[in-house]
Amino acid sequence: MNVQGFVESALWLCEWIMRLAYVNLLWLLFTLAGMIVFGIAPATAALFSVQVKWSTGDVTSPIFRTFWKNYKASFLKANLLGYFLAIVGWLLYFNLTFFATHDGVINKIVGLITLTVAIWYLITLFYSFPIYASYNLKTIRIIKNAFIVGMLNPILTFGMILSSGSVIFIVLYFPKLLLFFGISLPCLMIMLFSNQVFQKIDDLKERSPELA
């Protein structure tokens, strides 16, 4: 690689580091602005909306304007989706911990069923906000489609969970990175894999319009 190529690559890397750090700080600020419980879901939806633009090649749109516009527009709807997912997640966690601490065949069977449902829930959770940011759908359809596309694309889904999980592990191992990349980088991994799934679906619809 010549000097010019190295400089261009270094500048490209620095630009992306700045973008990720900036949108991560926006996520933190707007989550706090919503007193966390009311801010985390719309902030997450806004973050994914920014990353949807990035995934389509649009890296010139003002990040703050895009984030703020989507944060306001999605405040109620994103909170509805977020609270639904949070309640279901809490119920599954409660059931798993309950049946894991009780003996008996029935408890083990119910615990295994709950664990299976928890895996389905995890898949749905990973796809919910990318679908929210990419398509204008009602909450129930977001959840339904998140589950379907996740189950129908097991390899990409596994890659999504593995890559984002690895990033989260690295960030937690180096806590100073949390402020700048703790949310934006794992979400970028999720968005990149989600975009591949969405592209497959769009291609299929183009070849078979009756599926649209």
Backbone as CSV, one residue per row, in Angstrom:
resi,resn,N_x,N_y,N_z,CA_x,CA_y,CA_z,C_x,C_y,C_z
1,MET,0.848,-1.206,0.000,0.000,0.000,0.000,0.875,1.243,0.000
2,ASN,0.618,2.176,-0.926,1.414,3.395,-0.975,0.987,4.353,0.125
3,VAL,1.737,5.452,0.221,1.490,6.411,1.297,0.101,7.030,1.167
4,GLN,-0.276,7.380,-0.062,-1.589,7.997,-0.269,-2.719,7.053,0.131
5,GLY,-2.575,5.767,-0.243,-3.588,4.789,0.129,-3.679,4.613,1.628
6,PHE,-2.534,4.623,2.301,-2.519,4.491,3.763,-3.201,5.679,4.422
7,VAL,-2.911,6.886,3.922,-3.509,8.094,4.485,-5.024,8.081,4.291
8,GLU,-5.473,7.681,3.093,-6.908,7.624,2.820,-7.602,6.609,3.722
9,SER,-6.968,5.466,3.928,-7.537,4.444,4.815,-7.600,4.932,6.252
10,ALA,-6.544,5.637,6.680,-6.511,6.162,8.047,-7.590,7.223,8.233
11,LEU,-7.784,8.081,7.243,-8.825,9.099,7.327,-10.216,8.467,7.350
12,TRP,-10.394,7.447,6.510,-11.681,6.731,6.482,-11.986,6.117,7.840
13,LEU,-10.967,5.500,8.462,-11.149,4.883,9.776,-11.465,5.932,10.827
14,CYS,-10.770,7.057,10.790,-11.006,8.121,11.776,-12.408,8.696,11.637
15,GLU,-12.859,8.849,10.396,-14.211,9.360,10.176,-15.265,8.445,10.779
16,TRP,-15.077,7.141,10.604,-16.047,6.198,11.143,-15.980,6.119,12.665
17,ILE,-14.798,6.259,13.214,-14.668,6.292,14.676,-15.412,7.500,15.231
18,MET,-15.271,8.643,14.552,-15.952,9.856,15.006,-17.464,9.712,14.871
19,ARG,-17.926,9.131,13.771,-19.368,8.945,13.586,-19.953,8.064,14.687
20,LEU,-19.296,6.943,14.950,-19.793,6.018,15.958,-19.764,6.635,17.352
21,ALA,-18.688,7.356,17.653,-18.588,8.000,18.964,-19.657,9.072,19.122
22,TYR,-19.887,9.833,18.069,-20.871,10.922,18.116,-22.279,10.384,18.325
23,VAL,-22.668,9.382,17.527,-24.032,8.855,17.651,-24.200,8.107,18.976
24,ASN,-23.123,7.547,19.500,-23.189,6.893,20.811,-23.453,7.925,21.910
25,LEU,-22.784,9.073,21.825,-23.007,10.142,22.802,-24.434,10.695,22.684
26,LEU,-24.934,10.801,21.456,-26.313,11.241,21.270,-27.282,10.256,21.914
27,TRP,-27.012,8.976,21.736,-27.870,7.954,22.351,-27.883,8.116,23.871
28,LEU,-26.735,8.324,24.470,-26.651,8.486,25.911,-27.397,9.738,26.369
29,LEU,-27.182,10.850,25.678,-27.804,12.116,26.067,-29.325,12.056,25.959
30,PHE,-29.828,11.495,24.855,-31.271,11.461,24.663,-31.937,10.377,25.513
31,THR,-31.199,9.347,25.850,-31.720,8.365,26.809,-31.898,9.019,28.170
32,LEU,-30.905,9.798,28.584,-31.000,10.522,29.851,-32.074,11.601,29.783
33,ALA,-32.220,12.243,28.621,-33.244,13.291,28.463,-34.646,12.723,28.653
34,GLY,-34.820,11.452,28.327,-36.098,10.781,28.544,-36.165,10.076,29.874
35,MET,-35.288,10.478,30.801,-35.233,9.880,32.144,-35.018,8.363,32.064
36,ILE,-34.278,7.935,31.104,-33.887,6.552,30.847,-35.093,5.692,30.465
37,VAL,-36.069,5.567,31.358,-37.190,4.656,31.099,-38.038,5.095,29.913
38,PHE,-38.089,6.405,29.649,-38.850,6.910,28.504,-37.947,7.275,27.329
39,GLY,-36.634,7.240,27.563,-35.718,7.693,26.527,-34.964,6.602,25.799
40,ILE,-34.790,5.449,26.441,-33.930,4.431,25.864,-34.473,3.851,24.561
41,ALA,-35.774,3.602,24.480,-36.352,3.013,23.268,-36.331,3.979,22.081
42,PRO,-36.835,5.240,22.238,-36.754,6.164,21.102,-35.322,6.525,20.723
43,ALA,-34.419,6.566,21.699,-33.019,6.840,21.380,-32.426,5.693,20.567
44,THR,-32.801,4.471,20.913,-32.330,3.310,20.166,-32.902,3.299,18.750
45,ALA,-34.185,3.637,18.631,-34.811,3.718,17.312,-34.138,4.797,16.470
46,ALA,-33.820,5.932,17.078,-33.156,7.023,16.359,-31.753,6.622,15.928
47,LEU,-31.044,5.919,16.797,-29.699,5.450,16.460,-29.740,4.518,15.248
48,PHE,-30.689,3.581,15.254,-30.809,2.665,14.123,-31.226,3.416,12.858
49,SER,-32.022,4.462,12.994,-32.423,5.252,11.829,-31.208,5.905,11.177
50,VAL,-30.285,6.392,11.986,-29.035,6.946,11.456,-28.240,5.859,10.749
51,GLN,-28.169,4.690,11.368,-27.374,3.609,10.796,-28.029,2.995,9.559
52,VAL,-29.346,3.114,9.434,-30.010,2.686,8.199,-29.499,3.528,7.033
53,LYS,-29.375,4.836,7.251,-28.827,5.710,6.210,-27.391,5.308,5.869
54,TRP,-26.594,5.022,6.890,-25.224,4.599,6.631,-25.175,3.319,5.810
55,SER,-26.054,2.372,6.142,-26.035,1.077,5.460,-26.448,1.181,3.998
56,THR,-27.143,2.274,3.642,-27.546,2.481,2.242,-26.568,3.393,1.506
57,GLY,-25.477,3.731,2.179,-24.452,4.545,1.545,-24.564,6.029,1.800
58,ASP,-25.575,6.461,2.543,-25.767,7.878,2.849,-25.021,8.223,4.137
59,VAL,-23.822,8.750,3.970,-23.022,9.128,5.138,-22.843,10.645,5.213
60,THR,-23.616,11.374,4.395,-23.483,12.833,4.367,-24.618,13.548,5.088
61,SER,-25.727,12.852,5.346,-26.847,13.486,6.052,-26.415,13.882,7.465
62,PRO,-26.813,15.061,7.934,-26.443,15.504,9.290,-26.912,14.491,10.342
63,ILE,-25.999,14.029,11.155,-26.324,12.987,12.126,-27.298,13.501,13.181
64,PHE,-27.017,14.693,13.714,-27.887,15.209,14.777,-29.300,15.428,14.275
65,ARG,-29.436,16.025,13.096,-30.765,16.303,12.551,-31.547,15.011,12.339
66,THR,-30.883,14.004,11.780,-31.535,12.713,11.556,-31.929,12.072,12.880
67,PHE,-31.029,12.115,13.845,-31.287,11.508,15.151,-32.459,12.205,15.834
68,TRP,-32.410,13.532,15.897,-33.442,14.293,16.602,-34.805,14.130,15.941
69,LYS,-34.841,14.158,14.617,-36.100,14.007,13.886,-36.742,12.663,14.196
70,ASN,-35.960,11.596,14.176,-36.503,10.264,14.425,-36.806,10.042,15.898
71,TYR,-36.045,10.666,16.777,-36.324,10.561,18.213,-37.700,11.127,18.534
72,LYS,-37.983,12.307,17.994,-39.293,12.936,18.229,-40.424,12.131,17.604
73,ALA,-40.201,11.709,16.354,-41.263,11.019,15.620,-41.585,9.656,16.212
74,SER,-40.587,9.018,16.816,-40.781,7.648,17.285,-40.971,7.549,18.788
75,PHE,-41.136,8.677,19.471,-41.139,8.641,20.935,-42.207,7.699,21.488
76,LEU,-43.435,7.844,21.057,-44.517,7.019,21.590,-44.453,5.587,21.051
77,LYS,-44.304,5.450,19.741,-44.320,4.128,19.117,-43.138,3.288,19.572
78,ALA,-41.962,3.893,19.643,-40.777,3.155,20.075,-40.892,2.736,21.533
79,ASN,-41.471,3.597,22.358,-41.679,3.234,23.763,-42.657,2.080,23.898
80,LEU,-43.688,2.067,23.063,-44.636,0.951,23.081,-43.924,-0.359,22.743
81,LEU,-43.104,-0.333,21.697,-42.341,-1.521,21.319,-41.350,-1.895,22.416
82,GLY,-40.660,-0.910,22.951,-39.652,-1.170,23.975,-40.237,-1.748,25.251
83,TYR,-41.368,-1.188,25.693,-41.989,-1.691,26.913,-42.533,-3.103,26.723
84,PHE,-43.083,-3.366,25.544,-43.573,-4.727,25.279,-42.429,-5.728,25.352
85,LEU,-41.321,-5.418,24.682,-40.164,-6.314,24.689,-39.577,-6.450,26.098
86,ALA,-39.557,-5.358,26.845,-39.001,-5.389,28.201,-39.853,-6.252,29.127
87,ILE,-41.168,-6.117,29.029,-42.060,-6.906,29.884,-41.949,-8.390,29.563
88,VAL,-41.964,-8.714,28.270,-41.823,-10.122,27.875,-40.475,-10.669,28.339
89,GLY,-39.427,-9.880,28.176,-38.096,-10.312,28.611,-38.031,-10.545,30.102
90,TRP,-38.660,-9.663,30.872,-38.663,-9.830,32.331,-39.427,-11.085,32.736
91,LEU,-40.557,-11.340,32.100,-41.348,-12.532,32.413,-40.569,-13.810,32.107
92,LEU,-39.878,-13.807,30.971,-39.079,-14.983,30.606,-37.931,-15.182,31.594
93,TYR,-37.272,-14.092,31.973,-36.176,-14.186,32.949,-36.686,-14.701,34.288
94,PHE,-37.824,-14.189,34.719,-38.410,-14.634,35.989,-38.731,-16.131,35.936
95,ASN,-39.338,-16.572,34.833,-39.692,-17.988,34.701,-38.460,-18.871,34.658
96,LEU,-37.436,-18.436,33.933,-36.209,-19.230,33.831,-35.547,-19.388,35.193
97,THR,-35.439,-18.290,35.932,-34.815,-18.378,37.259,-35.666,-19.193,38.224
98,PHE,-36.992,-19.110,38.084,-37.880,-19.861,38.973,-37.743,-21.362,38.740
99,PHE,-37.867,-21.792,37.478,-37.823,-23.223,37.188,-36.416,-23.806,37.323
100,ALA,-35.399,-22.965,37.199,-34.027,-23.447,37.352,-33.704,-23.774,38.803
101,THR,-34.451,-23.188,39.722,-34.178,-23.397,41.148,-35.151,-24.391,41.787
102,HIS,-35.979,-25.040,40.979,-36.934,-26.019,41.509,-36.758,-27.359,40.803
103,ASP,-36.729,-28.402,41.619,-36.570,-29.751,41.081,-37.916,-30.302,40.610
104,GLY,-37.815,-31.430,39.928,-39.039,-32.073,39.454,-39.074,-32.116,37.934
105,VAL,-39.657,-33.199,37.410,-39.714,-33.389,35.965,-40.526,-32.285,35.289
106,ILE,-41.670,-31.948,35.885,-42.540,-30.924,35.290,-41.815,-29.589,35.216
107,ASN,-41.127,-29.253,36.305,-40.392,-27.991,36.318,-39.310,-27.974,35.244
108,LYS,-38.617,-29.109,35.051,-37.571,-29.181,34.039,-38.144,-29.044,32.632
109,ILE,-39.280,-29.671,32.400,-39.911,-29.599,31.077,-40.369,-28.168,30.787
110,VAL,-41.047,-27.579,31.770,-41.518,-26.201,31.583,-40.331,-25.255,31.429
111,GLY,-39.267,-25.525,32.190,-38.066,-24.707,32.083,-37.440,-24.800,30.697
112,LEU,-37.428,-26.008,30.120,-36.885,-26.205,28.777,-37.737,-25.481,27.735
113,ILE,-39.038,-25.553,27.896,-39.938,-24.838,26.988,-39.710,-23.328,27.092
114,THR,-39.572,-22.846,28.327,-39.329,-21.418,28.538,-38.007,-20.992,27.915
115,LEU,-36.986,-21.858,28.026,-35.684,-21.549,27.426,-35.796,-21.448,25.907
116,THR,-36.578,-22.333,25.310,-36.797,-22.276,23.861,-37.478,-20.975,23.461
117,VAL,-38.499,-20.605,24.225,-39.204,-19.346,23.956,-38.255,-18.159,24.149
118,ALA,-37.363,-18.250,25.132,-36.405,-17.176,25.389,-35.452,-16.998,24.201
119,ILE,-35.055,-18.094,23.571,-34.200,-18.010,22.388,-34.954,-17.337,21.244
120,TRP,-36.221,-17.716,21.067,-37.058,-17.050,20.051,-37.183,-15.560,20.356
121,TYR,-37.351,-15.260,21.628,-37.461,-13.858,22.044,-36.175,-13.095,21.715
122,LEU,-35.023,-13.705,21.980,-33.743,-13.053,21.713,-33.595,-12.733,20.229
123,ILE,-33.991,-13.682,19.382,-33.942,-13.457,17.939,-34.850,-12.295,17.551
124,THR,-36.061,-12.292,18.091,-37.014,-11.215,17.815,-36.480,-9.873,18.291
125,LEU,-35.863,-9.872,19.454,-35.315,-8.645,20.028,-34.246,-8.047,19.120
126,PHE,-33.374,-8.887,18.576,-32.278,-8.399,17.751,-32.767,-7.748,16.460
127,TYR,-33.860,-8.245,15.922,-34.355,-7.718,14.649,-35.390,-6.605,14.802
128,SER,-35.959,-6.441,15.972,-37.097,-5.528,16.137,-36.775,-4.088,15.781
129,PHE,-35.709,-3.538,16.332,-35.411,-2.130,16.075,-34.838,-1.887,14.679
130,PRO,-34.036,-2.799,14.108,-33.673,-2.608,12.694,-34.884,-2.587,11.774
131,ILE,-35.861,-3.466,12.027,-37.088,-3.453,11.221,-37.873,-2.180,11.482
132,TYR,-37.945,-1.768,12.741,-38.635,-0.524,13.086,-38.062,0.651,12.302
133,ALA,-36.725,0.735,12.243,-36.067,1.862,11.593,-36.109,1.774,10.071
134,SER,-36.290,0.558,9.538,-36.207,0.358,8.088,-37.561,0.366,7.401
135,TYR,-38.620,0.016,8.137,-39.941,-0.118,7.522,-40.978,0.584,8.393
136,ASN,-41.990,1.102,7.751,-43.085,1.761,8.469,-44.172,0.729,8.754
137,LEU,-44.058,0.057,9.886,-44.976,-1.015,10.242,-45.564,-0.765,11.627
138,LYS,-46.726,-1.359,11.873,-47.307,-1.322,13.203,-46.514,-2.224,14.142
139,THR,-46.652,-1.967,15.423,-45.846,-2.679,16.418,-45.991,-4.191,16.315
140,ILE,-47.209,-4.677,16.168,-47.429,-6.119,16.131,-46.770,-6.742,14.906
141,ARG,-46.755,-6.011,13.785,-46.122,-6.521,12.575,-44.598,-6.477,12.691
142,ILE,-44.081,-5.491,13.412,-42.641,-5.433,13.648,-42.190,-6.685,14.394
143,ILE,-42.906,-7.015,15.459,-42.558,-8.180,16.273,-42.715,-9.467,15.469
144,LYS,-43.807,-9.581,14.742,-44.053,-10.763,13.927,-42.966,-10.941,12.867
145,ASN,-42.662,-9.867,12.132,-41.659,-9.949,11.080,-40.254,-10.186,11.639
146,ALA,-39.973,-9.600,12.801,-38.669,-9.808,13.428,-38.449,-11.284,13.736
147,PHE,-39.482,-11.922,14.237,-39.387,-13.352,14.541,-39.228,-14.174,13.262
148,ILE,-40.017,-13.857,12.245,-40.007,-14.643,11.012,-38.665,-14.530,10.288
149,VAL,-38.189,-13.296,10.091,-36.941,-13.134,9.330,-35.753,-13.723,10.095
150,GLY,-35.813,-13.652,11.415,-34.746,-14.250,12.209,-34.706,-15.755,12.098
151,MET,-35.871,-16.384,12.142,-35.954,-17.836,12.068,-35.644,-18.357,10.663
152,LEU,-35.971,-17.556,9.640,-35.752,-17.998,8.256,-34.325,-17.751,7.773
153,ASN,-33.544,-17.038,8.557,-32.152,-16.746,8.181,-31.223,-17.097,9.337
154,PRO,-31.137,-18.378,9.669,-30.388,-18.773,10.874,-28.897,-18.449,10.819
155,ILE,-28.284,-18.554,9.642,-26.839,-18.303,9.550,-26.538,-16.830,9.802
156,LEU,-27.277,-15.954,9.113,-27.070,-14.520,9.330,-27.455,-14.111,10.743
157,THR,-28.502,-14.721,11.277,-28.921,-14.416,12.647,-27.840,-14.822,13.643
158,PHE,-27.266,-15.999,13.428,-26.186,-16.454,14.305,-24.981,-15.524,14.191
159,GLY,-24.659,-15.119,12.958,-23.550,-14.187,12.759,-23.798,-12.856,13.432
160,MET,-25.050,-12.387,13.372,-25.417,-11.137,14.026,-25.205,-11.218,15.531
161,ILE,-25.738,-12.281,16.136,-25.631,-12.437,17.588,-24.181,-12.619,18.014
162,LEU,-23.422,-13.406,17.237,-22.023,-13.661,17.575,-21.184,-12.393,17.468
163,SER,-21.352,-11.651,16.374,-20.530,-10.451,16.159,-20.861,-9.359,17.164
164,SER,-22.151,-9.100,17.363,-22.536,-8.058,18.321,-22.187,-8.471,19.742
165,GLY,-22.349,-9.763,20.042,-21.970,-10.255,21.369,-20.480,-10.127,21.614
166,SER,-19.673,-10.388,20.586,-18.218,-10.256,20.709,-17.823,-8.807,20.961
167,VAL,-18.481,-7.898,20.243,-18.198,-6.473,20.435,-18.569,-6.038,21.851
168,ILE,-19.721,-6.498,22.315,-20.154,-6.153,23.673,-19.155,-6.687,24.698
169,PHE,-18.655,-7.908,24.493,-17.665,-8.488,25.407,-16.393,-7.639,25.439
170,ILE,-15.928,-7.218,24.257,-14.702,-6.409,24.184,-14.911,-5.067,24.874
171,VAL,-16.061,-4.444,24.619,-16.350,-3.141,25.221,-16.438,-3.256,26.740
172,LEU,-17.064,-4.315,27.221,-17.160,-4.511,28.672,-15.796,-4.812,29.285
173,TYR,-14.924,-5.446,28.493,-13.568,-5.751,28.982,-12.740,-4.474,29.090
174,PHE,-13.062,-3.506,28.237,-12.398,-2.201,28.286,-13.471,-1.140,28.551
175,PRO,-13.866,-0.952,29.801,-15.020,-0.101,30.155,-14.946,1.333,29.623
176,LYS,-13.746,1.834,29.383,-13.619,3.200,28.891,-14.231,3.357,27.500
177,LEU,-14.379,2.243,26.792,-14.963,2.295,25.455,-16.480,2.456,25.490
178,LEU,-17.091,2.196,26.655,-18.552,2.256,26.761,-19.103,3.613,26.358
179,LEU,-18.422,4.666,26.758,-18.903,6.020,26.505,-18.977,6.320,25.023
180,PHE,-18.068,5.739,24.248,-17.966,6.092,22.838,-18.503,5.026,21.881
181,PHE,-18.448,3.757,22.293,-18.842,2.699,21.361,-19.729,1.626,21.989
182,GLY,-20.140,1.825,23.242,-20.862,0.782,23.967,-22.179,0.379,23.338
183,ILE,-22.844,1.300,22.657,-24.127,1.020,22.010,-24.003,1.081,20.485
184,SER,-23.338,2.117,19.996,-23.302,2.347,18.543,-22.618,1.222,17.780
185,LEU,-21.539,0.662,18.329,-20.808,-0.381,17.594,-21.560,-1.711,17.565
186,PRO,-22.102,-2.207,18.700,-22.923,-3.434,18.613,-24.137,-3.249,17.711
187,CYS,-24.769,-2.066,17.790,-25.938,-1.812,16.933,-25.549,-1.767,15.463
188,LEU,-24.348,-1.283,15.170,-23.884,-1.279,13.779,-23.719,-2.702,13.271
189,MET,-23.185,-3.590,14.108,-23.065,-4.998,13.711,-24.450,-5.595,13.429
190,ILE,-25.387,-5.302,14.314,-26.755,-5.796,14.137,-27.359,-5.255,12.850
191,MET,-27.136,-3.955,12.590,-27.713,-3.318,11.402,-27.108,-3.883,10.126
192,LEU,-25.819,-4.146,10.122,-25.162,-4.672,8.923,-25.706,-6.051,8.557
193,PHE,-25.875,-6.905,9.553,-26.431,-8.234,9.287,-27.901,-8.141,8.921
194,SER,-28.636,-7.259,9.615,-30.056,-7.081,9.293,-30.226,-6.610,7.861
195,ASN,-29.357,-5.709,7.438,-29.457,-5.171,6.088,-29.266,-6.267,5.037
196,GLN,-28.406,-7.235,5.330,-28.230,-8.368,4.413,-29.513,-9.191,4.313
197,VAL,-30.161,-9.391,5.447,-31.431,-10.129,5.459,-32.494,-9.367,4.684
198,PHE,-32.589,-8.060,4.937,-33.592,-7.243,4.254,-33.351,-7.225,2.746
199,GLN,-32.066,-7.196,2.349,-31.741,-7.200,0.929,-32.175,-8.506,0.278
200,LYS,-31.999,-9.615,0.983,-32.457,-10.910,0.464,-33.969,-10.910,0.270
201,ILE,-34.679,-10.342,1.227,-36.147,-10.278,1.140,-36.575,-9.396,-0.026
202,ASP,-35.927,-8.239,-0.173,-36.273,-7.325,-1.267,-35.984,-7.956,-2.626
203,ASP,-34.862,-8.673,-2.713,-34.525,-9.352,-3.972,-35.561,-10.419,-4.304
204,LEU,-36.008,-11.138,-3.272,-37.012,-12.183,-3.479,-38.327,-11.576,-3.951
205,LYS,-38.688,-10.430,-3.385,-39.921,-9.758,-3.786,-39.836,-9.266,-5.229
206,GLU,-38.637,-8.819,-5.641,-38.477,-8.361,-7.018,-38.623,-9.513,-8.010
207,ARG,-38.122,-10.682,-7.620,-38.232,-11.841,-8.501,-39.629,-12.439,-8.473
208,SER,-40.309,-12.290,-7.328,-41.670,-12.841,-7.186,-42.570,-11.764,-6.623
209,PRO,-43.079,-10.861,-7.478,-43.894,-9.728,-7.001,-45.117,-10.145,-6.189
210,GLU,-45.619,-11.374,-6.403,-46.808,-11.790,-5.672,-46.535,-11.949,-4.180
211,LEU,-45.238,-11.996,-3.781,-44.877,-12.120,-2.366,-44.857,-10.774,-1.663
212,ALA,-44.885,-9.699,-2.419,-44.772,-8.361,-1.829,-46.017,-8.007,-1.018
